[in-house]
């Protein structure tokens, strides 16, 4: 018998998993590929994906680079979804998913060659602690690669105001932190965690529509998901309220698009 789910009680990303949204990072797999190159992933490396969501990027890396990939996430629904996908794939020997908090990573020091984390650190209450954790579980010589939203250093006052509004709306609907930081502020976390050779690329805020369709399994499934989202958006449910908030966040971001983007930033743990 199917268990009744209580969406109202769910955390924001548990609800997004319940809806069936497979990925969130700006830049999609193109951005992940750039991080992979910057972090020098190959089949001899072990990779930890922090905030792995449904495992979208983890499966891509495991399949393409034939390396061992572990994903952790704090949303149980995301982890269960990723585990289910692993069981139904031919990658179950290579990928592994478990519950885990970025600020208290459940692995020993010097375990992984690479940490990749996309659209996660922005939400963390203690970002300093998280970056120290990323560095701690890396082997010496290993890389941390992040993909995070950034804003320009200098913005017209109306843009700063709009971004503040976006932060507030998203914080309200997700109950998570959502400070939009500058590239310098992101790089500072790497430095404070003792990472070196820090390099960064600033990219325009892009989502590839074709990739979004493909990621959910084609046009028909994408249409079904869109209709489901539209349906919830029009309801008075808590999910409807969240989704209307997401709409406002997206529209706020569109108005600021010349001043924001996604930052790919990589640092190395000293040998
Ligand atoms: C915007 S989604 C990004 C998912 C995936 N990385 C992607 O780019 O598609 C943010 C993810 O971070 C996870 N997350 C939030 N706080 C976390 C924490 N403290 N530890 C681990 N994961 C966390 C959420 O559950 C969610 O799956």
PDB file of N, CA and C in Angstrom, residues 128-201:
ATOM      1  N   UNK A 128      31.920  28.672   6.993  1.00  0.00           N
ATOM      2  CA  UNK A 128      33.325  28.447   7.365  1.00  0.00           C
ATOM      3  C   UNK A 128      33.530  26.983   7.748  1.00  0.00           C
ATOM      4  N   UNK A 129      32.613  26.481   8.576  1.00  0.00           N
ATOM      5  CA  UNK A 129      32.720  25.095   9.059  1.00  0.00           C
ATOM      6  C   UNK A 129      32.627  24.122   7.865  1.00  0.00           C
ATOM      7  N   UNK A 130      31.710  24.409   6.948  1.00  0.00           N
ATOM      8  CA  UNK A 130      31.537  23.510   5.798  1.00  0.00           C
ATOM      9  C   UNK A 130      32.819  23.444   4.962  1.00  0.00           C
ATOM     10  N   UNK A 131      33.436  24.601   4.707  1.00  0.00           N
ATOM     11  CA  UNK A 131      34.659  24.579   3.884  1.00  0.00           C
ATOM     12  C   UNK A 131      35.796  23.866   4.615  1.00  0.00           C
ATOM     13  N   UNK A 132      35.819  24.008   5.935  1.00  0.00           N
ATOM     14  CA  UNK A 132      36.842  23.281   6.712  1.00  0.00           C
ATOM     15  C   UNK A 132      36.578  21.771   6.591  1.00  0.00           C
ATOM     16  N   UNK A 133      35.301  21.399   6.600  1.00  0.00           N
ATOM     17  CA  UNK A 133      34.935  19.991   6.422  1.00  0.00           C
ATOM     18  C   UNK A 133      35.333  19.493   5.030  1.00  0.00           C
ATOM     19  N   UNK A 134      35.067  20.311   3.989  1.00  0.00           N
ATOM     20  CA  UNK A 134      35.436  19.887   2.628  1.00  0.00           C
ATOM     21  C   UNK A 134      36.956  19.597   2.587  1.00  0.00           C
ATOM     22  N   UNK A 135      37.730  20.491   3.196  1.00  0.00           N
ATOM     23  CA  UNK A 135      39.193  20.323   3.156  1.00  0.00           C
ATOM     24  C   UNK A 135      39.627  19.129   4.024  1.00  0.00           C
ATOM     25  N   UNK A 136      38.967  18.947   5.159  1.00  0.00           N
ATOM     26  CA  UNK A 136      39.353  17.869   6.093  1.00  0.00           C
ATOM     27  C   UNK A 136      39.263  16.487   5.454  1.00  0.00           C
ATOM     28  N   UNK A 137      38.158  16.224   4.730  1.00  0.00           N
ATOM     29  CA  UNK A 137      37.963  14.858   4.215  1.00  0.00           C
ATOM     30  C   UNK A 137      38.718  14.629   2.887  1.00  0.00           C
ATOM     31  N   UNK A 138      39.400  15.673   2.404  1.00  0.00           N
ATOM     32  CA  UNK A 138      40.218  15.533   1.186  1.00  0.00           C
ATOM     33  C   UNK A 138      41.593  14.975   1.507  1.00  0.00           C
ATOM     34  N   UNK A 139      42.133  14.194   0.580  1.00  0.00           N
ATOM     35  CA  UNK A 139      43.526  13.760   0.702  1.00  0.00           C
ATOM     36  C   UNK A 139      44.420  14.959   0.340  1.00  0.00           C
ATOM     37  N   UNK A 140      45.631  15.048   0.894  1.00  0.00           N
ATOM     38  CA  UNK A 140      46.525  16.137   0.485  1.00  0.00           C
ATOM     39  C   UNK A 140      46.706  16.114  -1.036  1.00  0.00           C
ATOM     40  N   UNK A 141      46.648  17.286  -1.647  1.00  0.00           N
ATOM     41  CA  UNK A 141      46.762  17.372  -3.113  1.00  0.00           C
ATOM     42  C   UNK A 141      45.404  17.287  -3.800  1.00  0.00           C
ATOM     43  N   UNK A 142      44.356  17.015  -3.024  1.00  0.00           N
ATOM     44  CA  UNK A 142      43.012  16.898  -3.605  1.00  0.00           C
ATOM     45  C   UNK A 142      42.372  18.263  -3.834  1.00  0.00           C
ATOM     46  N   UNK A 143      41.253  18.272  -4.568  1.00  0.00           N
ATOM     47  CA  UNK A 143      40.599  19.535  -4.951  1.00  0.00           C
ATOM     48  C   UNK A 143      39.168  19.651  -4.415  1.00  0.00           C
ATOM     49  N   UNK A 144      38.807  20.892  -4.051  1.00  0.00           N
ATOM     50  CA  UNK A 144      37.401  21.229  -3.771  1.00  0.00           C
ATOM     51  C   UNK A 144      36.925  22.094  -4.927  1.00  0.00           C
ATOM     52  N   UNK A 145      35.789  21.742  -5.507  1.00  0.00           N
ATOM     53  CA  UNK A 145      35.231  22.568  -6.596  1.00  0.00           C
ATOM     54  C   UNK A 145      33.796  22.927  -6.283  1.00  0.00           C
ATOM     55  N   UNK A 146      33.500  24.219  -6.333  1.00  0.00           N
ATOM     56  CA  UNK A 146      32.122  24.649  -6.062  1.00  0.00           C
ATOM     57  C   UNK A 146      31.515  25.350  -7.282  1.00  0.00           C
ATOM     58  N   UNK A 147      30.213  25.273  -7.361  1.00  0.00           N
ATOM     59  CA  UNK A 147      29.444  26.070  -8.323  1.00  0.00           C
ATOM     60  C   UNK A 147      28.390  26.786  -7.483  1.00  0.00           C
ATOM     61  N   UNK A 148      28.488  28.113  -7.387  1.00  0.00           N
ATOM     62  CA  UNK A 148      27.543  28.864  -6.544  1.00  0.00           C
ATOM     63  C   UNK A 148      27.128  30.166  -7.229  1.00  0.00           C
ATOM     64  N   UNK A 149      25.940  30.630  -6.899  1.00  0.00           N
ATOM     65  CA  UNK A 149      25.466  31.919  -7.402  1.00  0.00           C
ATOM     66  C   UNK A 149      26.373  33.026  -6.853  1.00  0.00           C
ATOM     67  N   UNK A 150      26.680  34.024  -7.676  1.00  0.00           N
ATOM     68  CA  UNK A 150      27.421  35.185  -7.155  1.00  0.00           C
ATOM     69  C   UNK A 150      26.786  36.465  -7.672  1.00  0.00           C
ATOM     70  N   UNK A 151      27.106  37.563  -6.996  1.00  0.00           N
ATOM     71  CA  UNK A 151      26.711  38.890  -7.502  1.00  0.00           C
ATOM     72  C   UNK A 151      27.989  39.701  -7.725  1.00  0.00           C
ATOM     73  N   UNK A 152      27.910  40.702  -8.592  1.00  0.00           N
ATOM     74  CA  UNK A 152      29.078  41.552  -8.846  1.00  0.00           C
ATOM     75  C   UNK A 152      29.447  42.321  -7.585  1.00  0.00           C
ATOM     76  N   UNK A 153      30.697  42.787  -7.546  1.00  0.00           N
ATOM     77  CA  UNK A 153      31.162  43.555  -6.384  1.00  0.00           C
ATOM     78  C   UNK A 153      30.405  44.861  -6.239  1.00  0.00           C
ATOM     79  N   UNK A 154      30.226  45.541  -7.389  1.00  0.00           N
ATOM     80  CA  UNK A 154      29.572  46.854  -7.371  1.00  0.00           C
ATOM     81  C   UNK A 154      28.256  46.754  -8.134  1.00  0.00           C
ATOM     82  N   UNK A 155      27.157  47.056  -7.480  1.00  0.00           N
ATOM     83  CA  UNK A 155      25.864  47.000  -8.162  1.00  0.00           C
ATOM     84  C   UNK A 155      25.114  48.306  -7.965  1.00  0.00           C
ATOM     85  N   UNK A 156      24.294  48.706  -8.956  1.00  0.00           N
ATOM     86  CA  UNK A 156      23.443  49.887  -8.738  1.00  0.00           C
ATOM     87  C   UNK A 156      22.537  49.609  -7.534  1.00  0.00           C
ATOM     88  N   UNK A 157      22.172  50.675  -6.781  1.00  0.00           N
ATOM     89  CA  UNK A 157      21.378  50.464  -5.561  1.00  0.00           C
ATOM     90  C   UNK A 157      20.093  49.680  -5.813  1.00  0.00           C
ATOM     91  N   UNK A 158      19.440  49.912  -6.996  1.00  0.00           N
ATOM     92  CA  UNK A 158      18.162  49.203  -7.236  1.00  0.00           C
ATOM     93  C   UNK A 158      18.400  47.701  -7.414  1.00  0.00           C
ATOM     94  N   UNK A 159      19.594  47.338  -7.908  1.00  0.00           N
ATOM     95  CA  UNK A 159      19.902  45.904  -8.078  1.00  0.00           C
ATOM     96  C   UNK A 159      20.150  45.281  -6.709  1.00  0.00           C
ATOM     97  N   UNK A 160      20.937  45.980  -5.887  1.00  0.00           N
ATOM     98  CA  UNK A 160      21.183  45.464  -4.524  1.00  0.00           C
ATOM     99  C   UNK A 160      19.871  45.274  -3.778  1.00  0.00           C
ATOM    100  N   UNK A 161      18.973  46.215  -3.983  1.00  0.00           N
ATOM    101  CA  UNK A 161      17.660  46.143  -3.310  1.00  0.00           C
ATOM    102  C   UNK A 161      16.873  44.924  -3.802  1.00  0.00           C
ATOM    103  N   UNK A 162      16.874  44.715  -5.116  1.00  0.00           N
ATOM    104  CA  UNK A 162      16.155  43.587  -5.718  1.00  0.00           C
ATOM    105  C   UNK A 162      16.740  42.264  -5.184  1.00  0.00           C
ATOM    106  N   UNK A 163      18.086  42.214  -5.128  1.00  0.00           N
ATOM    107  CA  UNK A 163      18.722  40.971  -4.666  1.00  0.00           C
ATOM    108  C   UNK A 163      18.391  40.693  -3.198  1.00  0.00           C
ATOM    109  N   UNK A 164      18.331  41.746  -2.414  1.00  0.00           N
ATOM    110  CA  UNK A 164      17.948  41.596  -0.993  1.00  0.00           C
ATOM    111  C   UNK A 164      16.538  41.005  -0.898  1.00  0.00           C
ATOM    112  N   UNK A 165      15.663  41.491  -1.794  1.00  0.00           N
ATOM    113  CA  UNK A 165      14.271  41.013  -1.818  1.00  0.00           C
ATOM    114  C   UNK A 165      14.236  39.517  -2.181  1.00  0.00           C
ATOM    115  N   UNK A 166      15.046  39.155  -3.200  1.00  0.00           N
ATOM    116  CA  UNK A 166      15.122  37.752  -3.637  1.00  0.00           C
ATOM    117  C   UNK A 166      15.608  36.872  -2.478  1.00  0.00           C
ATOM    118  N   UNK A 167      16.651  37.343  -1.787  1.00  0.00           N
ATOM    119  CA  UNK A 167      17.193  36.579  -0.643  1.00  0.00           C
ATOM    120  C   UNK A 167      16.099  36.327   0.385  1.00  0.00           C
ATOM    121  N   UNK A 168      15.360  37.400   0.666  1.00  0.00           N
ATOM    122  CA  UNK A 168      14.326  37.310   1.699  1.00  0.00           C
ATOM    123  C   UNK A 168      13.206  36.341   1.293  1.00  0.00           C
ATOM    124  N   UNK A 169      12.780  36.432   0.052  1.00  0.00           N
ATOM    125  CA  UNK A 169      11.692  35.546  -0.408  1.00  0.00           C
ATOM    126  C   UNK A 169      12.152  34.097  -0.312  1.00  0.00           C
ATOM    127  N   UNK A 170      13.378  33.817  -0.816  1.00  0.00           N
ATOM    128  CA  UNK A 170      13.807  32.418  -0.804  1.00  0.00           C
ATOM    129  C   UNK A 170      14.022  31.916   0.620  1.00  0.00           C
ATOM    130  N   UNK A 171      14.540  32.781   1.477  1.00  0.00           N
ATOM    131  CA  UNK A 171      14.735  32.368   2.883  1.00  0.00           C
ATOM    132  C   UNK A 171      13.396  32.028   3.524  1.00  0.00           C
ATOM    133  N   UNK A 172      12.379  32.810   3.185  1.00  0.00           N
ATOM    134  CA  UNK A 172      11.050  32.560   3.768  1.00  0.00           C
ATOM    135  C   UNK A 172      10.462  31.237   3.300  1.00  0.00           C
ATOM    136  N   UNK A 173      10.587  30.943   1.986  1.00  0.00           N
ATOM    137  CA  UNK A 173       9.930  29.718   1.495  1.00  0.00           C
ATOM    138  C   UNK A 173      10.740  28.459   1.810  1.00  0.00           C
ATOM    139  N   UNK A 174      12.057  28.600   1.981  1.00  0.00           N
ATOM    140  CA  UNK A 174      12.877  27.393   2.174  1.00  0.00           C
ATOM    141  C   UNK A 174      13.315  27.198   3.628  1.00  0.00           C
ATOM    142  N   UNK A 175      13.210  28.262   4.440  1.00  0.00           N
ATOM    143  CA  UNK A 175      13.755  28.246   5.806  1.00  0.00           C
ATOM    144  C   UNK A 175      15.251  27.927   5.791  1.00  0.00           C
ATOM    145  N   UNK A 176      15.922  28.307   4.700  1.00  0.00           N
ATOM    146  CA  UNK A 176      17.372  28.109   4.600  1.00  0.00           C
ATOM    147  C   UNK A 176      18.026  29.470   4.404  1.00  0.00           C
ATOM    148  N   UNK A 177      19.322  29.554   4.721  1.00  0.00           N
ATOM    149  CA  UNK A 177      20.050  30.796   4.447  1.00  0.00           C
ATOM    150  C   UNK A 177      20.158  30.980   2.937  1.00  0.00           C
ATOM    151  N   UNK A 178      20.214  32.216   2.467  1.00  0.00           N
ATOM    152  CA  UNK A 178      20.345  32.429   1.024  1.00  0.00           C
ATOM    153  C   UNK A 178      21.043  33.764   0.735  1.00  0.00           C
ATOM    154  N   UNK A 179      22.256  33.945   1.287  1.00  0.00           N
ATOM    155  CA  UNK A 179      22.948  35.220   1.018  1.00  0.00           C
ATOM    156  C   UNK A 179      23.666  35.151  -0.327  1.00  0.00           C
ATOM    157  N   UNK A 180      23.416  36.109  -1.191  1.00  0.00           N
ATOM    158  CA  UNK A 180      24.086  36.098  -2.501  1.00  0.00           C
ATOM    159  C   UNK A 180      25.423  36.829  -2.330  1.00  0.00           C
ATOM    160  N   UNK A 181      26.509  36.077  -2.484  1.00  0.00           N
ATOM    161  CA  UNK A 181      27.841  36.589  -2.161  1.00  0.00           C
ATOM    162  C   UNK A 181      28.603  36.997  -3.418  1.00  0.00           C
ATOM    163  N   UNK A 182      29.683  37.734  -3.210  1.00  0.00           N
ATOM    164  CA  UNK A 182      30.547  38.134  -4.329  1.00  0.00           C
ATOM    165  C   UNK A 182      31.607  37.035  -4.540  1.00  0.00           C
ATOM    166  N   UNK A 183      32.272  37.024  -5.715  1.00  0.00           N
ATOM    167  CA  UNK A 183      33.337  36.033  -5.924  1.00  0.00           C
ATOM    168  C   UNK A 183      34.399  36.097  -4.815  1.00  0.00           C
ATOM    169  N   UNK A 184      34.722  37.316  -4.381  1.00  0.00           N
ATOM    170  CA  UNK A 184      35.753  37.470  -3.334  1.00  0.00           C
ATOM    171  C   UNK A 184      35.297  36.796  -2.043  1.00  0.00           C
ATOM    172  N   UNK A 185      34.012  36.983  -1.700  1.00  0.00           N
ATOM    173  CA  UNK A 185      33.510  36.359  -0.462  1.00  0.00           C
ATOM    174  C   UNK A 185      33.572  34.831  -0.547  1.00  0.00           C
ATOM    175  N   UNK A 186      33.268  34.280  -1.740  1.00  0.00           N
ATOM    176  CA  UNK A 186      33.370  32.815  -1.897  1.00  0.00           C
ATOM    177  C   UNK A 186      34.822  32.364  -1.771  1.00  0.00           C
ATOM    178  N   UNK A 187      35.723  33.104  -2.434  1.00  0.00           N
ATOM    179  CA  UNK A 187      37.146  32.701  -2.408  1.00  0.00           C
ATOM    180  C   UNK A 187      37.694  32.743  -0.990  1.00  0.00           C
ATOM    181  N   UNK A 188      37.199  33.690  -0.184  1.00  0.00           N
ATOM    182  CA  UNK A 188      37.670  33.805   1.207  1.00  0.00           C
ATOM    183  C   UNK A 188      37.422  32.523   1.998  1.00  0.00           C
ATOM    184  N   UNK A 189      36.297  31.840   1.718  1.00  0.00           N
ATOM    185  CA  UNK A 189      36.034  30.579   2.437  1.00  0.00           C
ATOM    186  C   UNK A 189      37.112  29.534   2.123  1.00  0.00           C
ATOM    187  N   UNK A 190      37.556  29.518   0.867  1.00  0.00           N
ATOM    188  CA  UNK A 190      38.620  28.571   0.476  1.00  0.00           C
ATOM    189  C   UNK A 190      39.897  28.894   1.266  1.00  0.00           C
ATOM    190  N   UNK A 191      40.247  30.183   1.274  1.00  0.00           N
ATOM    191  CA  UNK A 191      41.486  30.605   1.945  1.00  0.00           C
ATOM    192  C   UNK A 191      41.454  30.280   3.420  1.00  0.00           C
ATOM    193  N   UNK A 192      40.287  30.600   4.060  1.00  0.00           N
ATOM    194  CA  UNK A 192      40.196  30.368   5.506  1.00  0.00           C
ATOM    195  C   UNK A 192      40.277  28.874   5.828  1.00  0.00           C
ATOM    196  N   UNK A 193      39.890  28.021   4.874  1.00  0.00           N
ATOM    197  CA  UNK A 193      39.954  26.569   5.118  1.00  0.00           C
ATOM    198  C   UNK A 193      41.345  26.018   4.791  1.00  0.00           C
ATOM    199  N   UNK A 194      42.274  26.901   4.408  1.00  0.00           N
ATOM    200  CA  UNK A 194      43.660  26.474   4.154  1.00  0.00           C
ATOM    201  C   UNK A 194      43.873  25.935   2.749  1.00  0.00           C
ATOM    202  N   UNK A 195      42.908  26.161   1.857  1.00  0.00           N
ATOM    203  CA  UNK A 195      43.072  25.671   0.477  1.00  0.00           C
ATOM    204  C   UNK A 195      43.923  26.668  -0.307  1.00  0.00           C
ATOM    205  N   UNK A 196      44.655  26.158  -1.292  1.00  0.00           N
ATOM    206  CA  UNK A 196      45.581  27.019  -2.041  1.00  0.00           C
ATOM    207  C   UNK A 196      45.298  26.902  -3.544  1.00  0.00           C
ATOM    208  N   UNK A 197      46.083  27.627  -4.346  1.00  0.00           N
ATOM    209  CA  UNK A 197      45.942  27.624  -5.823  1.00  0.00           C
ATOM    210  C   UNK A 197      44.481  27.831  -6.231  1.00  0.00           C
ATOM    211  N   UNK A 198      43.854  28.837  -5.635  1.00  0.00           N
ATOM    212  CA  UNK A 198      42.420  29.040  -5.872  1.00  0.00           C
ATOM    213  C   UNK A 198      42.200  29.713  -7.235  1.00  0.00           C
ATOM    214  N   UNK A 199      41.358  29.086  -8.048  1.00  0.00           N
ATOM    215  CA  UNK A 199      41.044  29.718  -9.331  1.00  0.00           C
ATOM    216  C   UNK A 199      39.536  29.765  -9.504  1.00  0.00           C
ATOM    217  N   UNK A 200      39.063  30.775 -10.235  1.00  0.00           N
ATOM    218  CA  UNK A 200      37.611  30.943 -10.356  1.00  0.00           C
ATOM    219  C   UNK A 200      37.225  31.429 -11.753  1.00  0.00           C
ATOM    220  N   UNK A 201      36.068  30.998 -12.190  1.00  0.00           N
ATOM    221  CA  UNK A 201      35.517  31.459 -13.469  1.00  0.00           C
ATOM    222  C   UNK A 201      34.112  32.000 -13.200  1.00  0.00           C
TER     223      UNK A 201
END
